[in-house]
Amino acid sequence: MKPKVFVTRVIPEEALNIIAGCCDYEVWESETQAVPRSVLEAKAEDVDGLYTLLTEKVDKPLLDIAPRLKVVSNMAVGFDNIDVDECTKRGILVCNTPGVLTETTADLAWALLMAAARRVTEAERFLRENKWTTWSPMLLTGMDVYGATLGIVGFGRIGQAVARRAKGFGMKVLYYSNTAKPDLEASMGVERATLEDLLRTSDFVSIHVPLTEETRGMIGWRELSMMKQTAVLVNTARGQVVDEQALCRALKEKRIFAAGLDVFDREPLPAGSPLRELDNVVLLPHIGSASVATRTKMAVMAARNLTQALSGERPEHIVNPEVLA
Ligand code: NAP
Ligand code: GLV
């Protein structure tokens, strides 16, 4: 008998073909609506594998009703939507898609950095709303990027890719991370800093830590208050790393110059979010890795991880390898 799999969204055909090759599968046939929890629960009851997106919460209550489950393959590098400890206790493999989305996500962090610094989306709205009456010396002036200091919080794959791009902009790069990276300091000319020093001295702060118990709320009012009044905050990591209420206040009171956000405390960003009222923030709907090529690679990688796990092979990317030890 083939293993049974539930795929929680429409995925590229290349990826689905990999699953179809060795599994009986069902797909939640929508691109615009996340699978309802009740449907996910009903499917989880008798599947061997779940192919999930970051919109699906794989928590203890779901695992409690999934006795056959052997693998959860997330089509994302982040896996904060999954209770990994509970999976590990049950011998369930958790897989993710690191690496293939690094450069694409770093590109988007830069798009946000540039847009927020130079007020690109605000200026476009201004033009479309027919407010452009004349050229004026200080109209829509922003902050310079070239030669500025960039502080990177979380110096892993994406953080480092963001730093590589900074070279072309003649920037000084500071990083704050769990561990020191002396080789990268030498080869890339970056400097390690405490979080406080990084916040106090950077013109741009870009966040690239995963969401964990340690990083939740890492950037709150206290940290925002340490930043320069001219500084720009970019977040492409996870919304909950930043205290959104505090950020809103900092932007409203012009305690910092601007922010560029791809991720939010609650996604989709609620209609009533006060962030929507502010001109000095660029808001994107979690599209960090959204290029055609990268999303296809992620989908294929997640399909391979899933089928490898279900056919007894070691998946290429495992979050909890101790399950196989
Ligand atoms: P990664 O290679 O694992 O890098 C994460 C870095 O964060 C690591 O270098 C780690 O430090 C550091 N870190 C972890 N906990 C920390 C803490 N408490 N204090 C300081 N540093 C800490 O991950 P990645 O591939 O770069 O991805 C990073 C995150 O980006 C993902 O987890 C995901 O949430 C997010 N993401 C978002 C999008 C999007 O669409 N917006 C796309 C891709 C990824 P050490 O190396 O020093 O241990
Ligand atoms: C996207 O947010 C990811 O973690 O891949």
Tab-separated table of C-alpha atoms and ligand atoms in Angstrom:
chain	number	residue	atom	x	y	z
A	1	MET	CA	0.000	0.000	0.000
A	2	LYS	CA	1.234	3.469	-0.875
A	3	PRO	CA	1.667	5.983	1.949
A	4	LYS	CA	-1.130	8.525	2.280
A	5	VAL	CA	-0.358	12.240	2.135
A	6	PHE	CA	-2.275	15.482	2.521
A	7	VAL	CA	-0.946	18.552	0.701
A	8	THR	CA	-2.369	21.724	2.255
A	9	ARG	CA	-2.327	23.971	-0.855
A	10	VAL	CA	-2.002	23.895	-4.620
A	11	ILE	CA	1.712	23.484	-5.385
A	12	PRO	CA	3.659	23.540	-8.673
A	13	GLU	CA	3.099	20.482	-10.874
A	14	GLU	CA	6.771	19.479	-10.741
A	15	ALA	CA	6.476	19.073	-6.988
A	16	LEU	CA	3.114	17.315	-7.081
A	17	ASN	CA	4.472	14.813	-9.632
A	18	ILE	CA	7.158	13.757	-7.151
A	19	ILE	CA	4.472	13.033	-4.559
A	20	ALA	CA	2.199	11.325	-7.092
A	21	GLY	CA	5.078	9.006	-8.032
A	22	CYS	CA	4.963	7.141	-4.735
A	23	CYS	CA	2.031	8.304	-2.592
A	24	ASP	CA	-1.735	8.412	-2.539
A	25	TYR	CA	-2.425	12.072	-2.021
A	26	GLU	CA	-5.093	14.680	-1.602
A	27	VAL	CA	-4.624	18.410	-2.120
A	28	TRP	CA	-6.498	21.358	-0.582
A	29	GLU	CA	-7.453	22.842	-3.959
A	30	SER	CA	-7.160	26.549	-3.246
A	31	GLU	CA	-4.487	29.112	-3.838
A	32	THR	CA	-6.216	31.920	-2.008
A	33	GLN	CA	-7.694	30.249	1.082
A	34	ALA	CA	-5.692	28.413	3.709
A	35	VAL	CA	-7.014	24.974	4.543
A	36	PRO	CA	-9.592	25.316	7.354
A	37	ARG	CA	-8.490	23.795	10.638
A	38	SER	CA	-11.452	21.378	10.628
A	39	VAL	CA	-10.370	19.989	7.232
A	40	LEU	CA	-6.740	19.697	8.334
A	41	GLU	CA	-7.831	17.828	11.466
A	42	ALA	CA	-10.028	15.438	9.491
A	43	LYS	CA	-7.204	14.678	7.039
A	44	ALA	CA	-4.556	14.339	9.754
A	45	GLU	CA	-6.443	11.406	11.256
A	46	ASP	CA	-5.342	8.927	8.619
A	47	VAL	CA	-2.295	10.235	6.759
A	48	ASP	CA	1.362	9.186	6.902
A	49	GLY	CA	2.637	12.530	5.702
A	50	LEU	CA	1.627	16.185	5.787
A	51	TYR	CA	2.950	18.700	3.252
A	52	THR	CA	2.428	22.030	5.010
A	53	LEU	CA	2.919	25.749	4.533
A	54	LEU	CA	3.702	28.245	7.275
A	55	THR	CA	-0.039	29.001	7.511
A	56	GLU	CA	-0.756	25.594	9.061
A	57	LYS	CA	-0.316	25.158	12.792
A	58	VAL	CA	1.004	21.697	13.521
A	59	ASP	CA	0.519	21.653	17.284
A	60	LYS	CA	-0.062	19.100	20.024
A	61	PRO	CA	-3.855	18.897	19.516
A	62	LEU	CA	-3.330	18.116	15.819
A	63	LEU	CA	-0.593	15.575	16.518
A	64	ASP	CA	-2.809	13.921	19.153
A	65	ILE	CA	-5.296	12.957	16.441
A	66	ALA	CA	-2.689	11.872	13.873
A	67	PRO	CA	-1.592	8.390	14.970
A	68	ARG	CA	-0.073	7.363	11.606
A	69	LEU	CA	1.876	10.551	10.950
A	70	LYS	CA	5.569	9.978	10.145
A	71	VAL	CA	6.623	13.254	8.538
A	72	VAL	CA	5.646	16.917	8.369
A	73	SER	CA	7.327	18.564	5.399
A	74	ASN	CA	7.107	22.356	5.562
A	75	MET	CA	7.501	24.354	2.338
A	76	ALA	CA	9.471	27.072	4.161
A	77	VAL	CA	12.802	27.437	5.888
A	78	GLY	CA	11.099	28.695	9.077
A	79	PHE	CA	9.264	26.071	11.097
A	80	ASP	CA	7.822	28.086	13.988
A	81	ASN	CA	4.350	26.904	12.882
A	82	ILE	CA	5.291	23.385	13.966
A	83	ASP	CA	5.689	22.063	17.507
A	84	VAL	CA	8.979	20.320	16.768
A	85	ASP	CA	9.425	18.971	20.315
A	86	GLU	CA	6.029	17.258	20.192
A	87	CYS	CA	6.883	15.802	16.771
A	88	THR	CA	10.225	14.520	18.051
A	89	LYS	CA	8.580	12.872	21.081
A	90	ARG	CA	6.321	10.968	18.675
A	91	GLY	CA	9.131	10.039	16.259
A	92	ILE	CA	7.709	12.308	13.550
A	93	LEU	CA	10.270	13.881	11.196
A	94	VAL	CA	10.027	17.609	10.523
A	95	CYS	CA	11.580	18.861	7.264
A	96	ASN	CA	12.114	22.353	5.839
A	97	THR	CA	13.581	24.099	2.772
A	98	PRO	CA	16.789	25.952	3.716
A	99	GLY	CA	19.212	27.529	1.265
A	100	VAL	CA	17.167	27.633	-1.951
A	101	LEU	CA	15.381	30.814	-0.840
A	102	THR	CA	18.361	32.617	0.696
A	103	GLU	CA	19.283	34.955	-2.179
A	104	THR	CA	15.671	35.710	-3.157
A	105	THR	CA	14.779	36.657	0.415
A	106	ALA	CA	17.925	38.772	0.759
A	107	ASP	CA	16.907	40.599	-2.442
A	108	LEU	CA	13.527	41.405	-0.903
A	109	ALA	CA	15.094	42.637	2.339
A	110	TRP	CA	17.071	45.028	0.167
A	111	ALA	CA	13.974	46.072	-1.761
A	112	LEU	CA	12.335	46.985	1.560
A	113	LEU	CA	15.460	48.740	2.805
A	114	MET	CA	15.693	50.901	-0.318
A	115	ALA	CA	11.957	51.551	-0.506
A	116	ALA	CA	11.711	52.604	3.134
A	117	ALA	CA	14.884	54.728	3.004
A	118	ARG	CA	13.872	56.584	-0.167
A	119	ARG	CA	10.101	56.630	0.471
A	120	VAL	CA	9.469	54.799	-2.794
A	121	THR	CA	5.934	53.537	-2.127
A	122	GLU	CA	4.888	56.786	-0.442
A	123	ALA	CA	6.214	58.758	-3.437
A	124	GLU	CA	4.360	56.507	-5.868
A	125	ARG	CA	1.101	56.992	-3.962
A	126	PHE	CA	1.770	60.764	-4.020
A	127	LEU	CA	2.115	60.750	-7.807
A	128	ARG	CA	-0.922	58.530	-8.436
A	129	GLU	CA	-3.022	60.735	-6.166
A	130	ASN	CA	-2.174	63.743	-8.381
A	131	LYS	CA	-0.328	65.559	-5.596
A	132	TRP	CA	2.790	66.202	-7.712
A	133	THR	CA	2.498	69.891	-8.565
A	134	THR	CA	6.193	70.823	-8.944
A	135	TRP	CA	9.807	69.778	-8.248
A	136	SER	CA	10.746	71.038	-4.822
A	137	PRO	CA	14.106	70.916	-2.948
A	138	MET	CA	13.027	68.946	0.105
A	139	LEU	CA	9.984	67.149	-1.303
A	140	LEU	CA	9.893	63.424	-0.345
A	141	THR	CA	13.477	63.428	0.840
A	142	GLY	CA	14.709	60.248	2.503
A	143	MET	CA	17.875	58.700	3.890
A	144	ASP	CA	21.065	57.814	2.011
A	145	VAL	CA	21.964	54.153	1.724
A	146	TYR	CA	25.434	54.449	0.172
A	147	GLY	CA	28.143	54.629	2.837
A	148	ALA	CA	25.721	54.067	5.735
A	149	THR	CA	26.005	51.465	8.528
A	150	LEU	CA	23.926	48.307	8.267
A	151	GLY	CA	23.209	46.223	11.386
A	152	ILE	CA	22.180	42.631	10.802
A	153	VAL	CA	20.377	40.790	13.591
A	154	GLY	CA	20.838	37.044	13.012
A	155	PHE	CA	23.881	36.328	10.875
A	156	GLY	CA	22.863	33.052	9.235
A	157	ARG	CA	22.235	32.246	5.583
A	158	ILE	CA	19.948	35.206	4.787
A	159	GLY	CA	21.691	37.677	7.095
A	160	GLN	CA	24.994	36.934	5.362
A	161	ALA	CA	23.415	37.248	1.905
A	162	VAL	CA	22.063	40.679	2.893
A	163	ALA	CA	25.562	41.654	4.080
A	164	ARG	CA	27.145	40.587	0.761
A	165	ARG	CA	24.871	43.016	-1.085
A	166	ALA	CA	25.916	45.842	1.249
A	167	LYS	CA	29.428	45.760	-0.187
A	168	GLY	CA	28.235	47.368	-3.408
A	169	PHE	CA	26.751	50.192	-1.355
A	170	GLY	CA	30.025	50.916	0.457
A	171	MET	CA	28.406	50.147	3.796
A	172	LYS	CA	29.918	49.295	7.133
A	173	VAL	CA	28.267	46.078	8.326
A	174	LEU	CA	27.716	45.079	11.966
A	175	TYR	CA	26.181	41.780	12.987
A	176	TYR	CA	24.591	40.375	16.114
A	177	SER	CA	24.208	36.612	16.298
A	178	ASN	CA	24.317	33.723	18.749
A	179	THR	CA	27.849	32.772	17.833
A	180	ALA	CA	30.944	34.677	16.720
A	181	LYS	CA	31.938	34.195	13.080
A	182	PRO	CA	35.615	35.167	12.927
A	183	ASP	CA	36.111	33.662	9.451
A	184	LEU	CA	33.305	35.802	8.033
A	185	GLU	CA	34.578	38.852	9.885
A	186	ALA	CA	37.893	38.384	8.087
A	187	SER	CA	36.548	37.450	4.657
A	188	MET	CA	33.602	39.876	4.507
A	189	GLY	CA	34.965	42.708	6.621
A	190	VAL	CA	31.970	42.660	8.977
A	191	GLU	CA	32.129	43.373	12.723
A	192	ARG	CA	30.389	41.578	15.572
A	193	ALA	CA	28.475	43.858	17.964
A	194	THR	CA	26.215	43.565	20.974
A	195	LEU	CA	22.563	44.104	20.139
A	196	GLU	CA	22.647	47.401	22.005
A	197	ASP	CA	25.702	48.733	20.138
A	198	LEU	CA	24.271	47.586	16.821
A	199	LEU	CA	20.963	49.361	17.480
A	200	ARG	CA	22.635	52.561	18.661
A	201	THR	CA	25.040	52.885	15.732
A	202	SER	CA	23.254	51.440	12.687
A	203	ASP	CA	21.464	53.501	10.062
A	204	PHE	CA	19.647	50.369	8.888
A	205	VAL	CA	18.723	47.366	11.023
A	206	SER	CA	17.652	44.192	9.221
A	207	ILE	CA	16.258	41.231	11.151
A	208	HIS	CA	17.094	37.642	10.177
A	209	VAL	CA	16.665	35.499	13.302
A	210	PRO	CA	14.184	32.623	13.390
A	211	LEU	CA	11.159	32.986	15.688
A	212	THR	CA	11.946	31.096	18.899
A	213	GLU	CA	11.174	31.574	22.578
A	214	GLU	CA	14.416	33.628	22.808
A	215	THR	CA	13.735	35.881	19.824
A	216	ARG	CA	10.014	36.524	20.401
A	217	GLY	CA	9.689	40.250	21.201
A	218	MET	CA	13.469	40.742	20.825
A	219	ILE	CA	12.865	44.239	19.396
A	220	GLY	CA	10.544	46.107	21.772
A	221	TRP	CA	10.087	49.731	22.782
A	222	ARG	CA	13.382	49.723	24.703
A	223	GLU	CA	15.317	48.503	21.658
A	224	LEU	CA	13.494	50.821	19.247
A	225	SER	CA	14.285	53.748	21.528
A	226	MET	CA	17.987	52.943	21.235
A	227	MET	CA	17.894	53.334	17.450
A	228	LYS	CA	18.852	56.549	15.682
A	229	GLN	CA	15.940	58.842	14.868
A	230	THR	CA	17.077	58.632	11.250
A	231	ALA	CA	17.250	54.826	11.220
A	232	VAL	CA	15.225	52.325	9.193
A	233	LEU	CA	14.095	48.922	10.489
A	234	VAL	CA	13.598	46.045	8.047
A	235	ASN	CA	11.900	42.810	9.058
A	236	THR	CA	11.707	39.839	6.711
A	237	ALA	CA	12.116	37.244	9.504
A	238	ARG	CA	8.924	36.824	11.535
A	239	GLY	CA	6.506	39.491	12.776
A	240	GLN	CA	6.591	38.348	16.379
A	241	VAL	CA	10.311	39.062	16.693
A	242	VAL	CA	9.266	42.730	16.843
A	243	ASP	CA	6.696	44.177	19.258
A	244	GLU	CA	4.336	45.529	16.600
A	245	GLN	CA	2.547	47.950	18.936
A	246	ALA	CA	5.861	49.446	20.014
A	247	LEU	CA	6.989	49.699	16.392
A	248	CYS	CA	3.771	51.450	15.433
A	249	ARG	CA	4.302	53.988	18.212
A	250	ALA	CA	7.962	54.512	17.222
A	251	LEU	CA	6.935	55.169	13.610
A	252	LYS	CA	4.030	57.418	14.560
A	253	GLU	CA	6.143	59.487	16.966
A	254	LYS	CA	9.015	59.528	14.423
A	255	ARG	CA	11.347	57.921	16.973
A	256	ILE	CA	12.745	56.082	13.946
A	257	PHE	CA	12.581	57.250	10.344
A	258	ALA	CA	10.832	54.325	8.693
A	259	ALA	CA	10.319	50.573	8.507
A	260	GLY	CA	9.999	47.963	5.790
A	261	LEU	CA	7.970	44.918	6.779
A	262	ASP	CA	7.266	41.635	5.000
A	263	VAL	CA	6.050	39.831	8.123
A	264	PHE	CA	3.576	40.669	10.864
A	265	ASP	CA	2.337	39.632	14.244
A	266	ARG	CA	-0.901	38.443	12.619
A	267	GLU	CA	-0.978	37.426	8.955
A	268	PRO	CA	-2.755	38.505	6.827
A	269	LEU	CA	-2.283	41.967	8.369
A	270	PRO	CA	-5.734	42.802	9.846
A	271	ALA	CA	-7.782	45.443	8.015
A	272	GLY	CA	-7.797	47.617	11.142
A	273	SER	CA	-4.046	47.498	11.768
A	274	PRO	CA	-2.757	51.003	12.646
A	275	LEU	CA	0.335	50.241	10.529
A	276	ARG	CA	-1.856	50.757	7.462
A	277	GLU	CA	-2.405	54.397	8.459
A	278	LEU	CA	1.291	55.288	8.487
A	279	ASP	CA	3.201	56.724	5.536
A	280	ASN	CA	6.640	55.843	6.880
A	281	VAL	CA	6.257	52.087	6.610
A	282	VAL	CA	6.407	49.838	3.557
A	283	LEU	CA	4.090	46.845	3.921
A	284	LEU	CA	4.413	43.624	1.899
A	285	PRO	CA	2.320	40.435	2.155
A	286	HIS	CA	5.060	37.946	3.203
A	287	ILE	CA	6.653	37.592	-0.247
A	288	GLY	CA	10.310	37.243	0.797
A	289	SER	CA	10.942	34.083	-1.222
A	290	ALA	CA	8.340	34.787	-3.910
A	291	SER	CA	10.159	34.439	-7.213
A	292	VAL	CA	8.869	31.842	-9.672
A	293	ALA	CA	12.152	29.925	-9.658
A	294	THR	CA	12.632	29.970	-5.892
A	295	ARG	CA	9.071	29.007	-4.985
A	296	THR	CA	9.324	26.124	-7.477
A	297	LYS	CA	12.607	24.964	-5.905
A	298	MET	CA	11.083	25.167	-2.423
A	299	ALA	CA	8.036	23.173	-3.510
A	300	VAL	CA	10.196	20.478	-5.110
A	301	MET	CA	12.536	20.318	-2.109
A	302	ALA	CA	9.595	19.919	0.280
A	303	ALA	CA	8.119	17.172	-1.947
A	304	ARG	CA	11.452	15.346	-1.995
A	305	ASN	CA	11.855	15.622	1.767
A	306	LEU	CA	8.368	14.180	2.181
A	307	THR	CA	8.776	11.239	-0.188
A	308	GLN	CA	12.272	10.430	1.043
A	309	ALA	CA	10.965	10.213	4.609
A	310	LEU	CA	8.046	8.017	3.571
A	311	SER	CA	10.224	5.639	1.560
A	312	GLY	CA	12.655	5.089	4.420
A	313	GLU	CA	15.449	7.271	3.000
A	314	ARG	CA	17.057	10.050	4.976
A	315	PRO	CA	15.431	13.341	3.834
A	316	GLU	CA	17.835	16.019	2.627
A	317	HIS	CA	16.689	18.625	5.152
A	318	ILE	CA	15.601	17.485	8.592
A	319	VAL	CA	14.890	19.861	11.478
A	320	ASN	CA	14.897	17.096	14.139
A	321	PRO	CA	17.499	14.530	12.996
A	322	GLU	CA	17.456	12.992	16.492
A	323	VAL	CA	14.318	11.122	15.371
A	324	LEU	CA	16.566	8.992	13.137
A	325	ALA	CA	19.360	8.531	15.688
B	1	NAP	P1	19.598	30.585	9.570
B	1	NAP	O1	20.609	30.339	8.526
B	1	NAP	O2	19.312	29.513	10.565
B	1	NAP	O3	20.013	31.937	10.343
B	1	NAP	C1	19.434	32.357	11.509
B	1	NAP	C2	20.489	33.049	12.340
B	1	NAP	O4	19.862	33.593	13.498
B	1	NAP	C3	21.595	32.119	12.803
B	1	NAP	O5	22.790	32.589	12.300
B	1	NAP	C4	21.547	32.189	14.327
B	1	NAP	O6	22.782	32.428	14.947
B	1	NAP	C5	20.769	33.460	14.578
B	1	NAP	N1	20.028	33.364	15.840
B	1	NAP	C6	19.139	32.428	16.222
B	1	NAP	N2	18.673	32.694	17.455
B	1	NAP	C7	19.296	33.826	17.855
B	1	NAP	C8	19.246	34.602	19.047
B	1	NAP	N3	18.464	34.257	20.068
B	1	NAP	N4	20.035	35.692	19.105
B	1	NAP	C9	20.830	36.040	18.089
B	1	NAP	N5	20.930	35.342	16.937
B	1	NAP	C10	20.164	34.258	16.826
B	1	NAP	O7	18.191	30.946	8.924
B	1	NAP	P2	17.908	31.673	7.529
B	1	NAP	O8	17.808	30.686	6.442
B	1	NAP	O9	18.842	32.824	7.405
B	1	NAP	O10	16.411	32.219	7.814
B	1	NAP	C11	16.163	33.104	8.871
B	1	NAP	C12	14.670	33.303	9.083
B	1	NAP	O11	14.135	34.112	8.050
B	1	NAP	C13	13.811	32.029	9.008
B	1	NAP	O12	13.799	31.337	10.226
B	1	NAP	C14	12.444	32.573	8.653
B	1	NAP	O13	11.709	32.838	9.821
B	1	NAP	C15	12.750	33.869	7.934
B	1	NAP	N6	12.418	33.822	6.494
B	1	NAP	C16	11.443	34.637	6.014
B	1	NAP	C17	11.160	34.651	4.671
B	1	NAP	C18	10.092	35.553	4.109
B	1	NAP	O14	9.424	35.166	3.159
B	1	NAP	N7	9.922	36.749	4.623
B	1	NAP	C19	11.850	33.809	3.791
B	1	NAP	C20	12.832	32.994	4.308
B	1	NAP	C21	13.111	33.012	5.668
B	1	NAP	P3	24.114	31.551	14.948
B	1	NAP	O15	24.470	31.264	13.528
B	1	NAP	O16	25.045	32.482	15.550
B	1	NAP	O17	23.785	30.338	15.715
B	2	GLV	C1	9.217	31.952	4.800
B	2	GLV	O1	8.814	32.775	5.555
B	2	GLV	C2	10.066	30.875	5.161
B	2	GLV	O2	10.333	30.684	6.353
B	2	GLV	O3	10.490	30.146	4.243
